[in-house]
Coordinates of C-alpha atoms and ligand atoms in Angstrom, one line a residue:
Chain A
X192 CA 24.3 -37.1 -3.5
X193 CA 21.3 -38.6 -5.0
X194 CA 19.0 -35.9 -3.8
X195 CA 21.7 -33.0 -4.8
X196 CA 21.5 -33.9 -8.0
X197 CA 17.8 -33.7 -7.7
X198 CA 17.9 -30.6 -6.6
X199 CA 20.1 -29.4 -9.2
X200 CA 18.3 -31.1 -12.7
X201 CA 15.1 -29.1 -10.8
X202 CA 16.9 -25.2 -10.6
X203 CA 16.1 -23.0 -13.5
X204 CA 20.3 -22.5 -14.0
X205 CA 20.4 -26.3 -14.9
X206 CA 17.6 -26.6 -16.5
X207 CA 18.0 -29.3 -19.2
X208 CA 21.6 -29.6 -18.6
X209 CA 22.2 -33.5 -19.5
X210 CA 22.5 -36.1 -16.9
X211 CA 26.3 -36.7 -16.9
X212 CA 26.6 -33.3 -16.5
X213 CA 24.6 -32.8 -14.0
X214 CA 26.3 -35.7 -12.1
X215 CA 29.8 -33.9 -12.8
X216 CA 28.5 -31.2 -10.9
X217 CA 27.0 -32.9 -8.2
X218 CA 30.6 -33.7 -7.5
X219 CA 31.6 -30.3 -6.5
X220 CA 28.8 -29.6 -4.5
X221 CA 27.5 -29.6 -1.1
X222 CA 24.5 -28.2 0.4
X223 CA 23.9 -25.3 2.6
X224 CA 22.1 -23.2 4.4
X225 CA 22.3 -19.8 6.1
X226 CA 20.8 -18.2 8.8
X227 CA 19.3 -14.2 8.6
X228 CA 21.8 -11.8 8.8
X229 CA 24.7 -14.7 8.1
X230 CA 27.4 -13.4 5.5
X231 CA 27.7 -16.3 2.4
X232 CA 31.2 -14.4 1.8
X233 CA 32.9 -10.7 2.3
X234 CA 34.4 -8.0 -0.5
X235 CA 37.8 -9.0 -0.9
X236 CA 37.7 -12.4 0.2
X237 CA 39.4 -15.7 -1.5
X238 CA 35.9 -16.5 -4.1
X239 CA 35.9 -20.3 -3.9
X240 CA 32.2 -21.1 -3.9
X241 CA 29.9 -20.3 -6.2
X242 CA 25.9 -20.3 -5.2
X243 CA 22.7 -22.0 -6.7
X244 CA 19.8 -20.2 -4.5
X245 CA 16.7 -22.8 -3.5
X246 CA 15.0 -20.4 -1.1
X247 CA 15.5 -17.0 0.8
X248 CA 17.1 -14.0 -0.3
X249 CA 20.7 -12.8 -0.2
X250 CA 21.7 -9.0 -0.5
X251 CA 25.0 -7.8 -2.0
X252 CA 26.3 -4.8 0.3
X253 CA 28.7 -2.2 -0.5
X254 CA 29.9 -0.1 2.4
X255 CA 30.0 3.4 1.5
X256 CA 31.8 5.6 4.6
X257 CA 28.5 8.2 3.9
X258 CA 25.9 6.0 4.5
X259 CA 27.6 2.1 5.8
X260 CA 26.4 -1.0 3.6
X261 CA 24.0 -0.2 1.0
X262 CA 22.4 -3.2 -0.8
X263 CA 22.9 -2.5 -4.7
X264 CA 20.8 -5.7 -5.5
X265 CA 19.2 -9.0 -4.1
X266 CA 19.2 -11.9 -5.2
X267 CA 16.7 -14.8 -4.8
X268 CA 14.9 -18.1 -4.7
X269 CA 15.8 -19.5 -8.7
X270 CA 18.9 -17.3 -9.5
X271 CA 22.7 -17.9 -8.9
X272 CA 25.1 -15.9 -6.8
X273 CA 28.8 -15.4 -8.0
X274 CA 30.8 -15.3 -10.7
X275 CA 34.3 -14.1 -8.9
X276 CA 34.9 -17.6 -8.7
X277 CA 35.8 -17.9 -12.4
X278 CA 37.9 -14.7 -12.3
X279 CA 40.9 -14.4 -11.9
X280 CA 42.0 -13.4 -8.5
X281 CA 39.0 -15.1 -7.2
X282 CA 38.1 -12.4 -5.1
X283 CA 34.8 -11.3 -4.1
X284 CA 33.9 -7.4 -5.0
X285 CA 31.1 -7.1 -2.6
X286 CA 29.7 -8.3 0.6
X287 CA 27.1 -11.2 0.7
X288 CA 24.1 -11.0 3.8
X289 CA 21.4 -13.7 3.9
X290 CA 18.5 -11.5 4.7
X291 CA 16.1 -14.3 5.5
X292 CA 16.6 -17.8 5.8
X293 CA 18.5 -19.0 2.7
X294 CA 19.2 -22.4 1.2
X295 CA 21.6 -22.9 -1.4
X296 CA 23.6 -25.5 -3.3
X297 CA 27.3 -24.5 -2.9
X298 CA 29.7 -25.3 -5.4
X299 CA 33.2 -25.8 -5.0
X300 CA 34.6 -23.0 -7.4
X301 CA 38.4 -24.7 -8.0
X302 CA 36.8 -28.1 -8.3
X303 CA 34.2 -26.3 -11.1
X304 CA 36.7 -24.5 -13.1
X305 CA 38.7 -28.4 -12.7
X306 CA 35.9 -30.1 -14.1
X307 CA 35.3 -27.3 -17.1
X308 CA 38.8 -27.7 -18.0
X309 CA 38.6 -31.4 -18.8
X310 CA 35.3 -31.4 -20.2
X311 CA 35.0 -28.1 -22.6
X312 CA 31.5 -29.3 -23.4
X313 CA 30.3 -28.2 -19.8
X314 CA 32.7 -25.9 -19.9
X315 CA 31.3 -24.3 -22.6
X316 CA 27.6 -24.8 -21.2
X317 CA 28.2 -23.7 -18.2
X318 CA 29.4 -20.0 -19.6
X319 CA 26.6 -20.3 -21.8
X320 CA 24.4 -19.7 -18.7
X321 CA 26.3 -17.4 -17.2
X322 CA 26.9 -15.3 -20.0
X323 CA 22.9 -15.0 -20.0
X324 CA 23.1 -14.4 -16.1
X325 CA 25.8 -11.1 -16.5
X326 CA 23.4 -10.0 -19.5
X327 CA 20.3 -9.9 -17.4
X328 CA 22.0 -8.6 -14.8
X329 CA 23.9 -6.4 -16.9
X330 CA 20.4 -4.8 -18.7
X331 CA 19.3 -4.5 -15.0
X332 CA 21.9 -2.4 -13.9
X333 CA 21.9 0.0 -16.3
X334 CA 18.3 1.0 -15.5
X335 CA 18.7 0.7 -11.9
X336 CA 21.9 3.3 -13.2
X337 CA 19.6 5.3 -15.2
X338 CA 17.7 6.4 -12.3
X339 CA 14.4 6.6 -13.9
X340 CA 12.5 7.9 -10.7
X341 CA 14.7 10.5 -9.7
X342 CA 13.7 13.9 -10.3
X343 CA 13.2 15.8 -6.6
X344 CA 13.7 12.8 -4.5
X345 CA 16.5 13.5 -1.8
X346 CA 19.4 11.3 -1.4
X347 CA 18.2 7.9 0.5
X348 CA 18.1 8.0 4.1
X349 CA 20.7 6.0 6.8
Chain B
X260 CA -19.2 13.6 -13.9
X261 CA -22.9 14.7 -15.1
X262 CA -21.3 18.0 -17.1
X263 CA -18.2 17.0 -18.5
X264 CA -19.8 16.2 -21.8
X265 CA -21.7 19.8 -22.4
X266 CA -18.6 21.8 -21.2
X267 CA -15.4 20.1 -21.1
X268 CA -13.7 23.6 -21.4
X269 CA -14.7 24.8 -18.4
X270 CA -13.6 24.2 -14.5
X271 CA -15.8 22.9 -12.0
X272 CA -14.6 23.9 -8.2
X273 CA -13.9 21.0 -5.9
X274 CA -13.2 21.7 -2.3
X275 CA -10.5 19.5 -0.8
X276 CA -11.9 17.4 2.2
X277 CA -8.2 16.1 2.7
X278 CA -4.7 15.9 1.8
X279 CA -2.4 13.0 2.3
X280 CA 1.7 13.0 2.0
X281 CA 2.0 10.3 0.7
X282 CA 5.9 10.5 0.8
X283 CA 8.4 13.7 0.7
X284 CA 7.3 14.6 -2.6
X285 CA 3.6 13.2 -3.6
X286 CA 0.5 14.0 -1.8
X287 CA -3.1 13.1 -2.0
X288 CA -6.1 15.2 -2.6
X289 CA -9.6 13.7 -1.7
X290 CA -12.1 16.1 -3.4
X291 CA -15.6 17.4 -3.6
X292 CA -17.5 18.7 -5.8
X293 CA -18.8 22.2 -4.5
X294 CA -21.3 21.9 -7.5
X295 CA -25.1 20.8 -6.8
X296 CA -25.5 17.0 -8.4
X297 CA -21.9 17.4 -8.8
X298 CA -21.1 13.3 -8.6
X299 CA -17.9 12.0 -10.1
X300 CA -17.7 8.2 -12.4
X301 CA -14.8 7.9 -14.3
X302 CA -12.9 4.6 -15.5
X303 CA -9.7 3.3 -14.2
X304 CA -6.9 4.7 -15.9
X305 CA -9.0 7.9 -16.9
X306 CA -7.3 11.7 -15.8
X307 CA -9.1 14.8 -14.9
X308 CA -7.2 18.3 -15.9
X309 CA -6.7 19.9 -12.4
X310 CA -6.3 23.7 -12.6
X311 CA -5.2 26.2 -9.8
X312 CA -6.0 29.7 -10.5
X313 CA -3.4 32.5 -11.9
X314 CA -0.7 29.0 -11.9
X315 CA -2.1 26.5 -14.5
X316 CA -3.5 23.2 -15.5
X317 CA -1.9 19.8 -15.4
X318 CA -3.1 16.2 -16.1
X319 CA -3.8 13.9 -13.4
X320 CA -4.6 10.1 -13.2
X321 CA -7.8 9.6 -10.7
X322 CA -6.4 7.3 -8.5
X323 CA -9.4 6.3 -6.3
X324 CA -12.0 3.9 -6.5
X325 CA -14.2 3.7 -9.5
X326 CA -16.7 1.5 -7.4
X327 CA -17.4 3.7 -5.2
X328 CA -19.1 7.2 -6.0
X329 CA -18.3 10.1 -3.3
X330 CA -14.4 11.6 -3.3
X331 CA -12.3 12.4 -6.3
X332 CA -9.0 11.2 -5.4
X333 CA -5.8 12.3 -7.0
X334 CA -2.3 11.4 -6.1
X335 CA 0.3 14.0 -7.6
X336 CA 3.6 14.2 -7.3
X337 CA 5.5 17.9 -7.1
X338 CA 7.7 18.1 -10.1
X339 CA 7.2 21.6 -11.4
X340 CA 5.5 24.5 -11.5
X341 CA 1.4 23.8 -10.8
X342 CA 2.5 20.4 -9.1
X343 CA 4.6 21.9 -6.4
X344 CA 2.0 24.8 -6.3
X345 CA -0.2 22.0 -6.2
X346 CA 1.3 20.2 -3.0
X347 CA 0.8 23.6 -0.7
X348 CA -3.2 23.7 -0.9
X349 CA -5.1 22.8 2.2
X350 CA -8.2 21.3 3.6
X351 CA -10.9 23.5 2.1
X352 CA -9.0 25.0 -0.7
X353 CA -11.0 24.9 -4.0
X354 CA -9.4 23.9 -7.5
X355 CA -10.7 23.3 -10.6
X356 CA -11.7 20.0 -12.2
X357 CA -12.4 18.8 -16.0
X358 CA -12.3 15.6 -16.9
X359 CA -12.6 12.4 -16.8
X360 CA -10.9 12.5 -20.3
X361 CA -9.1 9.3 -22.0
X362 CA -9.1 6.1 -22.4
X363 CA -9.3 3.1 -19.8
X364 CA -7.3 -0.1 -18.3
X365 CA -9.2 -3.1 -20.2
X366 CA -10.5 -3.9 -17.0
X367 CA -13.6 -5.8 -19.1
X368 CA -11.1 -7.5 -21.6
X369 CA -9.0 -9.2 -18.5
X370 CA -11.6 -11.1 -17.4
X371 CA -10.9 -14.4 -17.5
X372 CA -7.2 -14.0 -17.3
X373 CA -4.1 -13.7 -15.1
X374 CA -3.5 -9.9 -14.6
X375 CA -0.3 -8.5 -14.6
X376 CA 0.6 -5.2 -12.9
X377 CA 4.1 -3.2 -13.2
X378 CA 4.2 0.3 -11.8
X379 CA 7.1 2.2 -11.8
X380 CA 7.3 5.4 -9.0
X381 CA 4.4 7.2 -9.6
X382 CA 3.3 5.4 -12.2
X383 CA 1.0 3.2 -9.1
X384 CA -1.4 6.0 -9.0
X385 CA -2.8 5.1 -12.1
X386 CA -3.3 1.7 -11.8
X387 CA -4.8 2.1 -7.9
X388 CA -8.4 1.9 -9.4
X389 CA -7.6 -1.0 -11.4
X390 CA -6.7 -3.1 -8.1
X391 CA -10.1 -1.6 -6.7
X392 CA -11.7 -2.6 -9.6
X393 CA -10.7 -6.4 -10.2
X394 CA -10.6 -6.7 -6.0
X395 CA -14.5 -5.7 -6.3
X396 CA -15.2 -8.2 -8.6
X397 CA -11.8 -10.9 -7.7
X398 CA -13.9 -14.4 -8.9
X399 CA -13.8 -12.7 -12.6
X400 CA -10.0 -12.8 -12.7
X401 CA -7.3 -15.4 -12.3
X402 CA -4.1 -14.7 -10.7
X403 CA -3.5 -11.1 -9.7
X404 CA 0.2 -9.9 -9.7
X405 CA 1.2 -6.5 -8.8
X406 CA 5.1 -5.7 -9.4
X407 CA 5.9 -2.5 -7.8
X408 CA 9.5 -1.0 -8.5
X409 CA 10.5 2.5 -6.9
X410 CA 13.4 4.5 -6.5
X411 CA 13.9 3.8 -2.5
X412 CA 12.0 2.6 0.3
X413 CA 11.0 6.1 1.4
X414 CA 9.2 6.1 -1.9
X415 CA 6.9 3.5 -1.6
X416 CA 3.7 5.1 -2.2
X417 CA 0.6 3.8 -0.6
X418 CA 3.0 1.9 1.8
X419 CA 0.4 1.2 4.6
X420 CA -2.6 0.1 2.0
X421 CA 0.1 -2.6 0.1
X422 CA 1.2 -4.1 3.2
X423 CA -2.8 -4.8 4.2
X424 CA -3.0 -6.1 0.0
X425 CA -0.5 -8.6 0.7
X426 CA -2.0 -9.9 3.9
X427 CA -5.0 -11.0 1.0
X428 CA -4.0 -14.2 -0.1
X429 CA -5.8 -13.5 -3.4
X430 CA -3.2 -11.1 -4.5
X431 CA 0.4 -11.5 -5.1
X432 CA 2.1 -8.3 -4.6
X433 CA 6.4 -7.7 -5.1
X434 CA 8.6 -4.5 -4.4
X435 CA 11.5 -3.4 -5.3
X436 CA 13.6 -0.7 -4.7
X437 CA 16.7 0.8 -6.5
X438 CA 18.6 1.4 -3.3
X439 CA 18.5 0.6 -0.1
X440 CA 20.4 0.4 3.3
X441 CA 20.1 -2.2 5.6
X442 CA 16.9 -0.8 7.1
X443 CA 15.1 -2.8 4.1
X444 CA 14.7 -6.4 3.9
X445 CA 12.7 -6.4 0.6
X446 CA 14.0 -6.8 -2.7
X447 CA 16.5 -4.6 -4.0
X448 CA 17.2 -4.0 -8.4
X449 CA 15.1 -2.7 -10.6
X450 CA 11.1 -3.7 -11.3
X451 CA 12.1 -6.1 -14.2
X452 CA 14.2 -8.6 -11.9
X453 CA 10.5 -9.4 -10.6
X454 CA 9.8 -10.4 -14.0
X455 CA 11.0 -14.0 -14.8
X456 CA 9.6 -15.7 -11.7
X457 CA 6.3 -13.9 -11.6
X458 CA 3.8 -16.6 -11.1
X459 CA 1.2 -15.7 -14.4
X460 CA 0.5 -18.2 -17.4
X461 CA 1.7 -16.1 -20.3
X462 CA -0.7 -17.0 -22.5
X463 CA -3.4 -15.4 -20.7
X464 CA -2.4 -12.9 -18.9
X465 CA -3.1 -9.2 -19.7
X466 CA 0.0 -7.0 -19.0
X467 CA -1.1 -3.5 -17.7
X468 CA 2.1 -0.7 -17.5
X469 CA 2.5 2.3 -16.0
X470 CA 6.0 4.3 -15.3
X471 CA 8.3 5.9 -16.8
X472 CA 8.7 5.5 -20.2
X473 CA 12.2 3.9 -20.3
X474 CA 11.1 1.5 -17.4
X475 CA 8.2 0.4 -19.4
X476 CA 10.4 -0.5 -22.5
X477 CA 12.3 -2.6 -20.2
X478 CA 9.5 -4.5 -19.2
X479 CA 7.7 -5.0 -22.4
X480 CA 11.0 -6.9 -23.5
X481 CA 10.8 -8.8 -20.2
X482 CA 7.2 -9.6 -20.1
X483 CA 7.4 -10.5 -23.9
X484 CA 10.3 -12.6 -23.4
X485 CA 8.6 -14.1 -20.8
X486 CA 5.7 -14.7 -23.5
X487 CA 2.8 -12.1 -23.1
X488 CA 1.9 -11.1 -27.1
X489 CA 2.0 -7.4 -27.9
X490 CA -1.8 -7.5 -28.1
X491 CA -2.1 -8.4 -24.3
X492 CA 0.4 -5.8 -23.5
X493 CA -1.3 -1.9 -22.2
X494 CA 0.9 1.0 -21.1
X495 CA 0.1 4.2 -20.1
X496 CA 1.9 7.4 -22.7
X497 CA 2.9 10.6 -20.5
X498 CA 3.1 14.0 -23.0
X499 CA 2.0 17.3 -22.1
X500 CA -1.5 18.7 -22.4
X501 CA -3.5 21.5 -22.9
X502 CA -7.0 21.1 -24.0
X503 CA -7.6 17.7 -22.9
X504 CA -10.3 16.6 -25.4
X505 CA -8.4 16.8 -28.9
X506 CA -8.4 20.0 -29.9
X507 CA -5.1 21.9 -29.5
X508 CA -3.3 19.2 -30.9
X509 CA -0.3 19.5 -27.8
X510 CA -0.7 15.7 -27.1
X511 CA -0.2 14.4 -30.8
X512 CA 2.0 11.7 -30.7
X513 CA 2.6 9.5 -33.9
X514 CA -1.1 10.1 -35.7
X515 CA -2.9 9.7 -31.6
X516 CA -4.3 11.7 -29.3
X517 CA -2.7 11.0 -25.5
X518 CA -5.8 13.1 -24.5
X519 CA -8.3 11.3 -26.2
X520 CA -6.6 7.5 -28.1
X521 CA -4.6 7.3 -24.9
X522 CA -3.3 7.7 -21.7
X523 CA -4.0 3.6 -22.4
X524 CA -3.0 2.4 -25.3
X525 CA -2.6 -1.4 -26.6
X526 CA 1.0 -1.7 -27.0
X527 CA 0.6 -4.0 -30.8
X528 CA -1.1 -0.4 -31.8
X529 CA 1.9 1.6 -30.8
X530 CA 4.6 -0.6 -31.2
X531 CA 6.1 1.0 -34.2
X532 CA 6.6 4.4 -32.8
X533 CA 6.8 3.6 -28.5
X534 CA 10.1 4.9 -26.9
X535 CA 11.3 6.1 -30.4
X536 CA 13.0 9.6 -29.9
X537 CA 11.6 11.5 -32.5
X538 CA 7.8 10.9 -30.9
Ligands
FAD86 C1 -2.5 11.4 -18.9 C2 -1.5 11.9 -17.8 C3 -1.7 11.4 -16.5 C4 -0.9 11.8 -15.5 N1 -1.1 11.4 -14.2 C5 -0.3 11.8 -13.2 C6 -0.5 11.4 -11.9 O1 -1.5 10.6 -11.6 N2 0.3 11.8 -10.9 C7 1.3 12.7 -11.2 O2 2.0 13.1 -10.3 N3 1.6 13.1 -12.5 C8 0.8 12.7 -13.5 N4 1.1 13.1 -14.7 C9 2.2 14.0 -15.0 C10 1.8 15.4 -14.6 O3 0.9 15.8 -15.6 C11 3.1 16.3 -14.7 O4 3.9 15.9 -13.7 C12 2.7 17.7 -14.6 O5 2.0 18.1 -15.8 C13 3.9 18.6 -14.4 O6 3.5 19.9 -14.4 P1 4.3 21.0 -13.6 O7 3.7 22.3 -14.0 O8 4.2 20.7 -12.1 O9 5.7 20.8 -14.0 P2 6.5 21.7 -15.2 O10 6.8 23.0 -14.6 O11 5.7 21.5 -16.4 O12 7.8 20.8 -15.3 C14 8.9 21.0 -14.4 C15 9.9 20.0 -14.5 O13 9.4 18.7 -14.2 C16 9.7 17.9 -15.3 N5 8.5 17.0 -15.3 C17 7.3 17.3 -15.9 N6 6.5 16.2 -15.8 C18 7.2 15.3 -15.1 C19 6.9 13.9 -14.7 N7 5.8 13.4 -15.0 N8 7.9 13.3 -14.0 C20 9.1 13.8 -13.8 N9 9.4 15.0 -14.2 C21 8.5 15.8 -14.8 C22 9.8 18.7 -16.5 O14 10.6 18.0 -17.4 C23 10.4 19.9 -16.0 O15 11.8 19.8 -15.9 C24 0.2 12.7 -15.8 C25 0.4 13.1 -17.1 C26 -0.5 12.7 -18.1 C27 -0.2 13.2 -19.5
FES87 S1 -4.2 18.1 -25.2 FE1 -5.1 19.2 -26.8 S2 -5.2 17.7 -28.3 FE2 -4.6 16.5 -26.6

């Protein structure tokens, strides 16, 4: 436990989070790692983890009929992964691949939204950071939407 | 080159010694100067005007190697009318050149400092001859960061050279692509994701730019929230040209010159009018 919550204070989501917080946390959490190739969860499944990424890199996959799975964005070493967990149904929209070695804090996505519920304060921090998370994200997308290097480039290859 | 100064008007022939597709749509032309004394020194981030008789002129970025005299390299990529016309010439075609023309990268002003590189699609042509430039003279610099942010992985341009760059481990070089299958293990979301865990010191790093216009506004608002003042900021301004030296006045843009204050420009200097619509 004691080196979780190492691990935790030191991510870039937690940064200065205070120590009882942080220990809170470390309560719902369990570490994990995931070979190449290894799915951290599937469209449409139950969303009851939510991911703190310490190394590797994890691509979210939409299958499209035209062309199969089609990464729309990675994510990395220093980011999170997730948000379906705090959603209601809890369902995942996309598919999850490790494409290298990852390691990751998991955390336990009822035992989270339990512990925001009786302690607004990290409630309330906790969406703080998140709500910064979908806006990055967000901004991201929209150029990614824009496609700003389009002109004659064909559709993308299978 | 020697004449550029007494006749910037006029066309000097260049033979093409060889042409490289790059990818589906942008190709590479090494040229030669058909001229006696006909050598070539430009600047990184300098253009020539490239003209192909009876079909037009158009504005290219040199994207070779300042260090090295002997080929004029230009990477283009067929958009339109002289570009596509552009991408059908051949081994020992001859088109014409004038140029250099423009301002530079501050290769000079980065010594000293972390160096930041974005390029967006094309937009790594121009900013080839810096890497050639700061790799000539690496102890000069600190960290070297290249982010590289294209529309898919068949679009990675100079594919073969950055994969021998990154082998260096003096160099630090990340790509992204807007889409992908599973074919492609690299990143995937646009060239400002790179942003936040680039490994520069903000304070002195010198931020050089070079994509599409919207892309660049996207990542002067990273880099800046990531620290890098205005001042340490240079992006690259795209408008169309004609005479190339400040004449016509095709180029204006705000009270500049892209043809002669620009392609480069210090962002702090353009701030007020950069990605507003009516400029
Ligand atoms: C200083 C400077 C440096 C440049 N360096 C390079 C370079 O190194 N490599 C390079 O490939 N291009 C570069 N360009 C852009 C290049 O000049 C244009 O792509 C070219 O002028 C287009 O001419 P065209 O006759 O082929 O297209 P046009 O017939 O004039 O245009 C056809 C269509 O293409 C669109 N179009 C025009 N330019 C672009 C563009 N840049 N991107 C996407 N769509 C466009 C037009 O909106 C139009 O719809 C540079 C431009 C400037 C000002
Ligand atoms: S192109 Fe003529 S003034 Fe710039």
């Amino acid at each position: 436990m004691e080196s979780l919550e190492r691990i935790l204070v030191e991510h870039p989501f937690l940064k200065d989070l205070s120590p009882e917080h942080v220990h809170l946390i470390v309560g719902c959490a369990r570490n994990i790692v995931f070979e190449p190739n290894k799915f951290l969860f599937k469209e449409n499944e139950e969303a009851h983890e939510f991911y703190i990424l310490r190394s590797g890199k994890v691509a979210l996959e939409i299958y499209t009929p035209e062309y199969g799975p089609i990464t729309i964005q990675t994510i990395g070493e220093g980011e999170v992964l997730g948000w379906s967990w705090l959603i209601p149904p809890y369902e995942w929209n996309f598919d999850g691949r490790a494409t290298e070695l990852t390691r990751a804090i998991a955390l336990d996505g009822k035992c989270l939204r339990g512990k925001c519920e009786d302690d607004h304060v990290l409630g309330y921090e906790l969406m703080k950071r998140l709500a910064s998370v979908f806006e990055q994200r967000l901004y991201a997308m929209r150029l990614q939407l824009l496609d700003v290097y389009s002109g004659t480039t064909p559709k993308i290859k299978k | 080159m020697n004449h550029s100064i007494m006749d910037p008007m006029i066309p000097h022939p260049y033979k093409i010694q060889r042409v490289i597709k790059e990818t589906h749509d942008t190709f590479t032309l090494e040229l030669k100067s058909i001229e006696k004394n006909g050598t070539f020194s430009f600047a990184p981030g300098q253009f020539n005007m490239l003209y192909i008789a009876g079909i037009g002129e158009v504005p290219i970025s040199i994207s070779g190697n300042p260090t090295k005299n002997g080929s004029l390299i230009h990477t283009t990529r067929a958009v339109g009318t002289v570009t596509k016309e552009m991408a059908k010439l051949k081994r020992s075609d001859v088109i014409g050149i004038r140029g250099p023309f423009g301002t530079n990268w501050p290769v000079k002003e980065a010594e000293g400092n972390d160096v930041l590189l974005v390029a967006g699609g094309i937009g790594l042509a121009p900013l080839r001859p810096v890497i050639y430039h700061i790799l000539s003279k690496r102890e000069y610099f600190g960290k070297i960061i290249l982010l590289y942010g294209t529309r898919t992985p068949q679009d990675i341009l100079f594919r073969k050279e950055l994969e021998k760059l990154k082998s260096r481990l003096d160099i630090d070089i990340y790509v992204t692509v807007d889409r992908a299958t599973r074919a492609w293990n690299g990143n995937v979301g646009v060239v400002t994701r790179l942003i936040p865990r680039a490994p520069f010191d903000p304070i002195n790093t010198i931020a050089m730019i070079c994509g599409p216009e919207i892309m660049m506004r996207y990542t002067i608002t990273e880099i800046s929230r990531r620290g890098i003042a205005s001042e340490n900021i240079y992006v690259s301004v795209e408008r169309n040209m004609k005479c190339g030296i400040g004449l016509c006045g095709h180029c204006l843009y705000g009270t500049e010159f892209i043809c002669k204050d620009g392609p480069v420009f210090r962002y702090d200097q353009i701030q007020n009018i950069f990605g507003k619509r009516e400029f």
